[in-house]
mmCIF file of C-alpha atoms and ligand atoms in Angstrom:
data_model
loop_
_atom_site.group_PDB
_atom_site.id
_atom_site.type_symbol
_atom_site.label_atom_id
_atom_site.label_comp_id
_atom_site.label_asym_id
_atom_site.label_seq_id
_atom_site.Cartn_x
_atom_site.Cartn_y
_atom_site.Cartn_z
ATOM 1 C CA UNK A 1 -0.070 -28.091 -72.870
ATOM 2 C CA UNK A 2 0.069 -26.748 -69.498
ATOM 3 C CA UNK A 3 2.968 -26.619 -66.835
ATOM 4 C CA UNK A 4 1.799 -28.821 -63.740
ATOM 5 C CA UNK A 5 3.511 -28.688 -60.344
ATOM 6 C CA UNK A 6 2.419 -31.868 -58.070
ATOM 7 C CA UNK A 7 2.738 -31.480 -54.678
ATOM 8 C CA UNK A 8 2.481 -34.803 -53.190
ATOM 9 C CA UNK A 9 5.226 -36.325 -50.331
ATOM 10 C CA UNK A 10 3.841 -40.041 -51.634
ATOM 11 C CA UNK A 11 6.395 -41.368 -54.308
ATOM 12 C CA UNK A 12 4.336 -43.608 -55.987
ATOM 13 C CA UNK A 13 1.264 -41.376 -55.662
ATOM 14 C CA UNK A 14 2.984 -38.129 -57.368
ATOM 15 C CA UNK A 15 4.566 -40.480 -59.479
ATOM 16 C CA UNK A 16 1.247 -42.033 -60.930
ATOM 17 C CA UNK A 17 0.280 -38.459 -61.473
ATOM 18 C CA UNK A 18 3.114 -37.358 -63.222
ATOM 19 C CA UNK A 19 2.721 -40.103 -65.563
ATOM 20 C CA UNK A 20 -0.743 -39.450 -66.158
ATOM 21 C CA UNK A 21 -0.463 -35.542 -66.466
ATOM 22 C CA UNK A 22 2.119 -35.901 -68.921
ATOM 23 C CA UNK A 23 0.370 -38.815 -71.015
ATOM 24 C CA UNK A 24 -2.274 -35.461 -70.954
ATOM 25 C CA UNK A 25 0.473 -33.613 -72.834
ATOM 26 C CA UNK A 26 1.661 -31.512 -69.346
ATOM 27 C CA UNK A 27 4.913 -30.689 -68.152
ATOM 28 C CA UNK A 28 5.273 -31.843 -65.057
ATOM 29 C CA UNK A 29 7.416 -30.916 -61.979
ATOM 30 C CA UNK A 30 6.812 -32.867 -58.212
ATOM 31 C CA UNK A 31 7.327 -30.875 -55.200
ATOM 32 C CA UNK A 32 7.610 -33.530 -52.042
ATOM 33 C CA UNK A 33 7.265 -30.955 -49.423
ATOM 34 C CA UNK A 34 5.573 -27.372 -48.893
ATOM 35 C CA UNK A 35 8.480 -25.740 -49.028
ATOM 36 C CA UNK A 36 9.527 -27.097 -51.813
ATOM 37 C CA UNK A 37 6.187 -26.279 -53.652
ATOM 38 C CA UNK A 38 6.310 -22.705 -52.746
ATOM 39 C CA UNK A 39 10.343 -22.569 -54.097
ATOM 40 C CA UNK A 40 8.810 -24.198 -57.214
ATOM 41 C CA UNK A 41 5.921 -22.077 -57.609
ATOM 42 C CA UNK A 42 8.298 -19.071 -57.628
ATOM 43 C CA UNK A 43 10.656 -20.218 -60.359
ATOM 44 C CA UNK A 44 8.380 -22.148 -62.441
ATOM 45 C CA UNK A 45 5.324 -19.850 -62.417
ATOM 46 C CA UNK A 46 3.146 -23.582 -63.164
ATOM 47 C CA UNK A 47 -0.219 -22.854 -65.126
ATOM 48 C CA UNK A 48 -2.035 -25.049 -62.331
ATOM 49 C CA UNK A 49 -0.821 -26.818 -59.126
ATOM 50 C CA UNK A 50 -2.081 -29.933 -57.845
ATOM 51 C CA UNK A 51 -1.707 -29.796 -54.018
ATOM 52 C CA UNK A 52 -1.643 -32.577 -51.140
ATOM 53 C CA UNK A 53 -2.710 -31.829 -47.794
ATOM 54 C CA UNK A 54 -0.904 -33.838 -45.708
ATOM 55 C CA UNK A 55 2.592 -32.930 -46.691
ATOM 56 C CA UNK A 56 6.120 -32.493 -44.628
ATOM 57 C CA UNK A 57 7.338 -29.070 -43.199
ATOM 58 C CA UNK A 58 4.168 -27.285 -44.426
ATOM 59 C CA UNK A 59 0.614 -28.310 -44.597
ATOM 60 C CA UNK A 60 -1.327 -27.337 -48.236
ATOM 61 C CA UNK A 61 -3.445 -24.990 -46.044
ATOM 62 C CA UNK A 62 -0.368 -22.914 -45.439
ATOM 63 C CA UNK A 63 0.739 -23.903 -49.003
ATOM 64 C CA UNK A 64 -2.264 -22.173 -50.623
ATOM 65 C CA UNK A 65 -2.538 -19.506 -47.816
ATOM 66 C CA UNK A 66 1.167 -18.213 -48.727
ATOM 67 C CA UNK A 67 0.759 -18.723 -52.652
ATOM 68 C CA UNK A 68 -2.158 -16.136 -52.095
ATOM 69 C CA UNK A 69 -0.847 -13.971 -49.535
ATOM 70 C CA UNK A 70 2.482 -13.520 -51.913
ATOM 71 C CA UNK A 71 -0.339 -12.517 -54.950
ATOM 72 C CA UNK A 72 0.146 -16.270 -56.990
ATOM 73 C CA UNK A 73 -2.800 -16.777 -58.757
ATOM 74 C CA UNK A 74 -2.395 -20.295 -59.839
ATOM 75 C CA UNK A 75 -5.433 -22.172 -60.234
ATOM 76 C CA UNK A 76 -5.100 -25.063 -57.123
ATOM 77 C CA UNK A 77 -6.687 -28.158 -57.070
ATOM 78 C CA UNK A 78 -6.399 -29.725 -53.574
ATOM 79 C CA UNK A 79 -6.363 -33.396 -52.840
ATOM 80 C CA UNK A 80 -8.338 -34.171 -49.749
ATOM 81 C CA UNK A 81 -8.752 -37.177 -47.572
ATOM 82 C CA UNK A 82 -12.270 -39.044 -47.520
ATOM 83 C CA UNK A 83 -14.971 -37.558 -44.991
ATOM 84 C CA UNK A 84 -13.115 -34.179 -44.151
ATOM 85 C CA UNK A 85 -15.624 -32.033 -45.278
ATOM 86 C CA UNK A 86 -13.993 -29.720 -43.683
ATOM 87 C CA UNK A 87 -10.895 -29.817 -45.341
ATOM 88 C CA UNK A 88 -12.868 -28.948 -48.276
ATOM 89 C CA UNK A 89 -14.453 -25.739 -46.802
ATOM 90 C CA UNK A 90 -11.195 -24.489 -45.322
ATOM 91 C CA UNK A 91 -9.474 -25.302 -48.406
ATOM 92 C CA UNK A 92 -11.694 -23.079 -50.558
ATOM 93 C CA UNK A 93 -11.760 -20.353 -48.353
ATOM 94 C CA UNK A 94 -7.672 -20.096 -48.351
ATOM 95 C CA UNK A 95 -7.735 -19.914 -52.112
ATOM 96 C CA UNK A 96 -7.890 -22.974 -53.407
ATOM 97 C CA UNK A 97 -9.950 -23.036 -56.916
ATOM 98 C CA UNK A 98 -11.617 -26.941 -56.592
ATOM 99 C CA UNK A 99 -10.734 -29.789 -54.326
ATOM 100 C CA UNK A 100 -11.006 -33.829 -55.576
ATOM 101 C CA UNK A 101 -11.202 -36.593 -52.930
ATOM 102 C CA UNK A 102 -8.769 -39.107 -51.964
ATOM 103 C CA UNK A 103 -9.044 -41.956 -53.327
ATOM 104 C CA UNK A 104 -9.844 -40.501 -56.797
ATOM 105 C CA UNK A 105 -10.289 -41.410 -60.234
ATOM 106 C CA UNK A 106 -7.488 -40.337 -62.197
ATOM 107 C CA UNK A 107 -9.716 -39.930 -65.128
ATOM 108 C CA UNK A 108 -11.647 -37.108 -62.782
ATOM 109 C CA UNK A 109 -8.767 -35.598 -61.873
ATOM 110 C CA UNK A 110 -7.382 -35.036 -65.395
ATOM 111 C CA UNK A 111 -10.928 -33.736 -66.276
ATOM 112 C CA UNK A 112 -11.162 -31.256 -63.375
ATOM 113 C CA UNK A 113 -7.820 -29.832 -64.345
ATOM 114 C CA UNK A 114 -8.743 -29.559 -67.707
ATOM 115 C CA UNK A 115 -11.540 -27.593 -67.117
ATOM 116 C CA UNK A 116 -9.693 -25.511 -64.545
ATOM 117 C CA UNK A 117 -7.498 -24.823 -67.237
ATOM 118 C CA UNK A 118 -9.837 -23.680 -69.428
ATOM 119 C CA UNK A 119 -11.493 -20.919 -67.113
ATOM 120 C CA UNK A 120 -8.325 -19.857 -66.156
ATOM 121 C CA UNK A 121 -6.906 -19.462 -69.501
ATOM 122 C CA UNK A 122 -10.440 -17.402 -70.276
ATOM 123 C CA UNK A 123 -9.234 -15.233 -66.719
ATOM 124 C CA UNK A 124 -5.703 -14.765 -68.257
ATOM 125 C CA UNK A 125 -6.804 -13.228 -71.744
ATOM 126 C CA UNK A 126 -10.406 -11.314 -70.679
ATOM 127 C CA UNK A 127 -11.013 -8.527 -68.356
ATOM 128 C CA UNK A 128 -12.732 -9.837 -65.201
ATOM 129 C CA UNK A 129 -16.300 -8.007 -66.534
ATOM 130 C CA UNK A 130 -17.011 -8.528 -70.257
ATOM 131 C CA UNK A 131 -19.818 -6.133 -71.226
ATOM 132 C CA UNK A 132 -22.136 -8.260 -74.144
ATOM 133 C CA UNK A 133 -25.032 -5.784 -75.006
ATOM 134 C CA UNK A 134 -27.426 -6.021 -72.271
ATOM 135 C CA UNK A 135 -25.405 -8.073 -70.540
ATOM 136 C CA UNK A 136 -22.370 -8.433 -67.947
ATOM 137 C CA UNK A 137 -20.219 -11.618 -67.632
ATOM 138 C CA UNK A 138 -17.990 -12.874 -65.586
ATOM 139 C CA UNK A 139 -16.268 -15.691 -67.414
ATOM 140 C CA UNK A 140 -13.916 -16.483 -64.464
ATOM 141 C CA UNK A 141 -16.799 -17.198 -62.194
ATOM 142 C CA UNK A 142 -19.448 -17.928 -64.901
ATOM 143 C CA UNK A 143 -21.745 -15.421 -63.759
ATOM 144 C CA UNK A 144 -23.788 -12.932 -65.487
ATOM 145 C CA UNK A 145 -25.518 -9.527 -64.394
ATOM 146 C CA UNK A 146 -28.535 -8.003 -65.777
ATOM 147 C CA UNK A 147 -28.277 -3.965 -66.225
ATOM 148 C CA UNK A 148 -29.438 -3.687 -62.541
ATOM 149 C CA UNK A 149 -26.373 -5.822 -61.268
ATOM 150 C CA UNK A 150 -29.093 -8.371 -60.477
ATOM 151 C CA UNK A 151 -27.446 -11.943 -61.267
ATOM 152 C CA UNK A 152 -29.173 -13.890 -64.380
ATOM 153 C CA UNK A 153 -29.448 -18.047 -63.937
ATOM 154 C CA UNK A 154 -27.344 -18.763 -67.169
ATOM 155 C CA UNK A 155 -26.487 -22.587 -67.976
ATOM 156 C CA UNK A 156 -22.688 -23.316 -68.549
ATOM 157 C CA UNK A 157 -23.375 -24.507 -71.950
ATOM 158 C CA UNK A 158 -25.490 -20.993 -72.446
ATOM 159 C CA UNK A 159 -22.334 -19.302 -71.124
ATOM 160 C CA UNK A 160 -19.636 -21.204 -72.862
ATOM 161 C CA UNK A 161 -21.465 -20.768 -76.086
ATOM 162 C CA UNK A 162 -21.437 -16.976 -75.245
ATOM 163 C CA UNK A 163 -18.042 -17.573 -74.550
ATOM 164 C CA UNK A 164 -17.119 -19.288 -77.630
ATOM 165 C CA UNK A 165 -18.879 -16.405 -79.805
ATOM 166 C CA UNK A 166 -17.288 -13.510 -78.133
ATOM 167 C CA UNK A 167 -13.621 -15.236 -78.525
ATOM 168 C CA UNK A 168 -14.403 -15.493 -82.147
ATOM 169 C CA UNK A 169 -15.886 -11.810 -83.202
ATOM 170 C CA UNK A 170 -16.751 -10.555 -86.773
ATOM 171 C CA UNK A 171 -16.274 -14.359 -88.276
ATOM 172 C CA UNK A 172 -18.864 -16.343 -89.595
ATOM 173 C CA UNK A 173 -18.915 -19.335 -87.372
ATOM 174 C CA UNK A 174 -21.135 -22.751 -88.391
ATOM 175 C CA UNK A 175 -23.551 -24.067 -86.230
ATOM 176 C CA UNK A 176 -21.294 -27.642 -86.867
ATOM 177 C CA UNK A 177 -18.473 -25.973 -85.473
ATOM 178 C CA UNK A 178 -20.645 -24.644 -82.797
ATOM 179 C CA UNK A 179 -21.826 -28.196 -82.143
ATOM 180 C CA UNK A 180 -18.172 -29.653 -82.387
ATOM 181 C CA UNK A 181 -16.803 -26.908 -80.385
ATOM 182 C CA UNK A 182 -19.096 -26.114 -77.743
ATOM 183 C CA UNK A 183 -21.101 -29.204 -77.492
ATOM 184 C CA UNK A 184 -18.332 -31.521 -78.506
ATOM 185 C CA UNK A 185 -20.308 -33.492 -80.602
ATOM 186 C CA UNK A 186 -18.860 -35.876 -82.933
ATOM 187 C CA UNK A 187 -22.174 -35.484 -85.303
ATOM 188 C CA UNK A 188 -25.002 -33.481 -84.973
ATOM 189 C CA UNK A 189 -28.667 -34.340 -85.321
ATOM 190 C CA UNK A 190 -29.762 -31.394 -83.936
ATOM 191 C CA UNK A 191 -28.676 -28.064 -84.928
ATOM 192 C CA UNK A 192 -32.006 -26.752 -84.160
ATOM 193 C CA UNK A 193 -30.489 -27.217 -80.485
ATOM 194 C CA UNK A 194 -27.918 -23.992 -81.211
ATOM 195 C CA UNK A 195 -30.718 -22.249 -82.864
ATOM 196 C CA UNK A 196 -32.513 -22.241 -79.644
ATOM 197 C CA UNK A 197 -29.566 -21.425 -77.617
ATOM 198 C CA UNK A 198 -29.106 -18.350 -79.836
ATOM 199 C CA UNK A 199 -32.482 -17.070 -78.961
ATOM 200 C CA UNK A 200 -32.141 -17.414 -75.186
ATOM 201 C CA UNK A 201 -28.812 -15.686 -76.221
ATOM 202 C CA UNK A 202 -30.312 -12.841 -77.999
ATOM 203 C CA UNK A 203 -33.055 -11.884 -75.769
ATOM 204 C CA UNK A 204 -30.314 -11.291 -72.409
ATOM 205 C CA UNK A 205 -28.340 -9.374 -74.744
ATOM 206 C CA UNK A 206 -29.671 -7.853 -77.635
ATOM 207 C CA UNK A 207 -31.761 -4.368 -76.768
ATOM 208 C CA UNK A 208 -34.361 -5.878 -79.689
ATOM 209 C CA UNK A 209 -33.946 -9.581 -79.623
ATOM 210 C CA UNK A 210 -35.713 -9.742 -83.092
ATOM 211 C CA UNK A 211 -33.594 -6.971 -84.884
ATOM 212 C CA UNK A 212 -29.990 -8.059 -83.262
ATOM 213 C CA UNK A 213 -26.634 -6.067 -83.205
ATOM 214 C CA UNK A 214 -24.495 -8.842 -81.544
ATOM 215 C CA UNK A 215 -25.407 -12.211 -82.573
ATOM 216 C CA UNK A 216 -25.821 -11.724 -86.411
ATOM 217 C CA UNK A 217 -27.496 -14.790 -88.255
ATOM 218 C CA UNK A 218 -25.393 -16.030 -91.487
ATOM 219 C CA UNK A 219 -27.727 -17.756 -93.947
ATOM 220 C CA UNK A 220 -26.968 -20.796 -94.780
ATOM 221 C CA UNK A 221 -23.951 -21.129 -92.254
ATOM 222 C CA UNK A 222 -24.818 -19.806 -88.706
ATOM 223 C CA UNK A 223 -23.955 -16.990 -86.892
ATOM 224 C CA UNK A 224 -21.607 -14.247 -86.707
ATOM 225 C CA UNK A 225 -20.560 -12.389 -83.363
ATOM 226 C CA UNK A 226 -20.288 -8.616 -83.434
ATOM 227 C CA UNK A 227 -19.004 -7.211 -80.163
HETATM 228 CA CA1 LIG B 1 0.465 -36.606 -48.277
#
């Protein structure tokens, strides 16, 4: 469960949203203007703020511009209006973390914010570099660096599998949990499919991909992380 501010001057708008966020398992709290949402931002410190443009007193441009200027971190997702691309552009640029068009699927939305959620929650408990053998990642951005610096393409499922092992060191993990956990499947033909995700693994981390130090196999279970 997360603490959501909605800042949205449209009653039945912020209201649809607080209903849906909460059927999500949020808390939710609806700031109607942008002064109101930076008041609320200070005493409520919300995990993630959903943020209007178009609002009374101040715009979310200068919403997100002061959250960042003050040092807020809050993941924002920005709600703007159909064909302003460049609401989009200017939105990212003043800090905002993704942006969802008006008029949206709710169903999107939720998913957006859950995701947000989830990197950010990765941001709050890992330093902003993780060193993996070989290998540097930055699970806020979901980037990874070779020993040069030089960036290495990386799939998000590659990375949140990565992810998933280094969250759960020294523990013998299944490839079914794997599967269930990284995958989200609800059953699993093909566990071949994390056997070959563990190689890719191996061979941008391990020094000797076929004599590994990180990514220990388990026979008969799976795998075992070793940072
Ligand atoms: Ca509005």
């Amino acid at each position: 469960m997360a603490k959501i501010l909605v800042v949205e001057d449209e009653p039945e708008m912020a209201s649809g949203l607080k209903d849906n966020f909460e059927f999500d398992g949020h808390e939710v709290h609806i700031a109607a203007d942008g002064e109101e949402a930076l008041d609320m931002t200070q005493r409520l410190k919300p995990d993630l703020i959903i943020l209007d443009i178009m609002l009374p007193k101040k715009s979310g441009f200068d919403v997100c511009r002061e959250l960042r200027q003050r040092g807020f971190q809050t993941p924002i997702i920005m709600l703007t209006a159909r064909g302003q691309e460049i609401d989009k552009v200017l939105g990212l640029e003043l800090g905002a973390d993704d942006y969802i068009t008006k008029p949206f699927s709710v169903r999107e939305l939720l998913a957006r914010t859950r995701a947000l959620l989830r990197r950010t929650s990765v941001q709050a408990g890992c330093p902003p570099l993780l060193q993996i053998g070989r290998l540097r990642v930055d699970f806020r951005r979901y980037v990874a660096y070779d020993e040069q610096g030089n960036e290495v393409p990386m799939t998000v499922r590659e990375l949140e599998l990565l992810r998933y092992l280094v969250e759960h060191p020294n523990r013998s993990i299944s490839r079914e949990e794997l599967l269930t956990e990284v995958w989200g499947y609800r059953n699993y033909p093909l566990s071949r499919t994390v056997d070959n995700f563990i190689l890719r693994l191996r061979k941008l981390i391990e020094q000797e991909p076929s004599k590994p130090r990180h990514i220990l196999t388990v026979h008969g279970i799976g795998y075992r992380f070793v940072p």
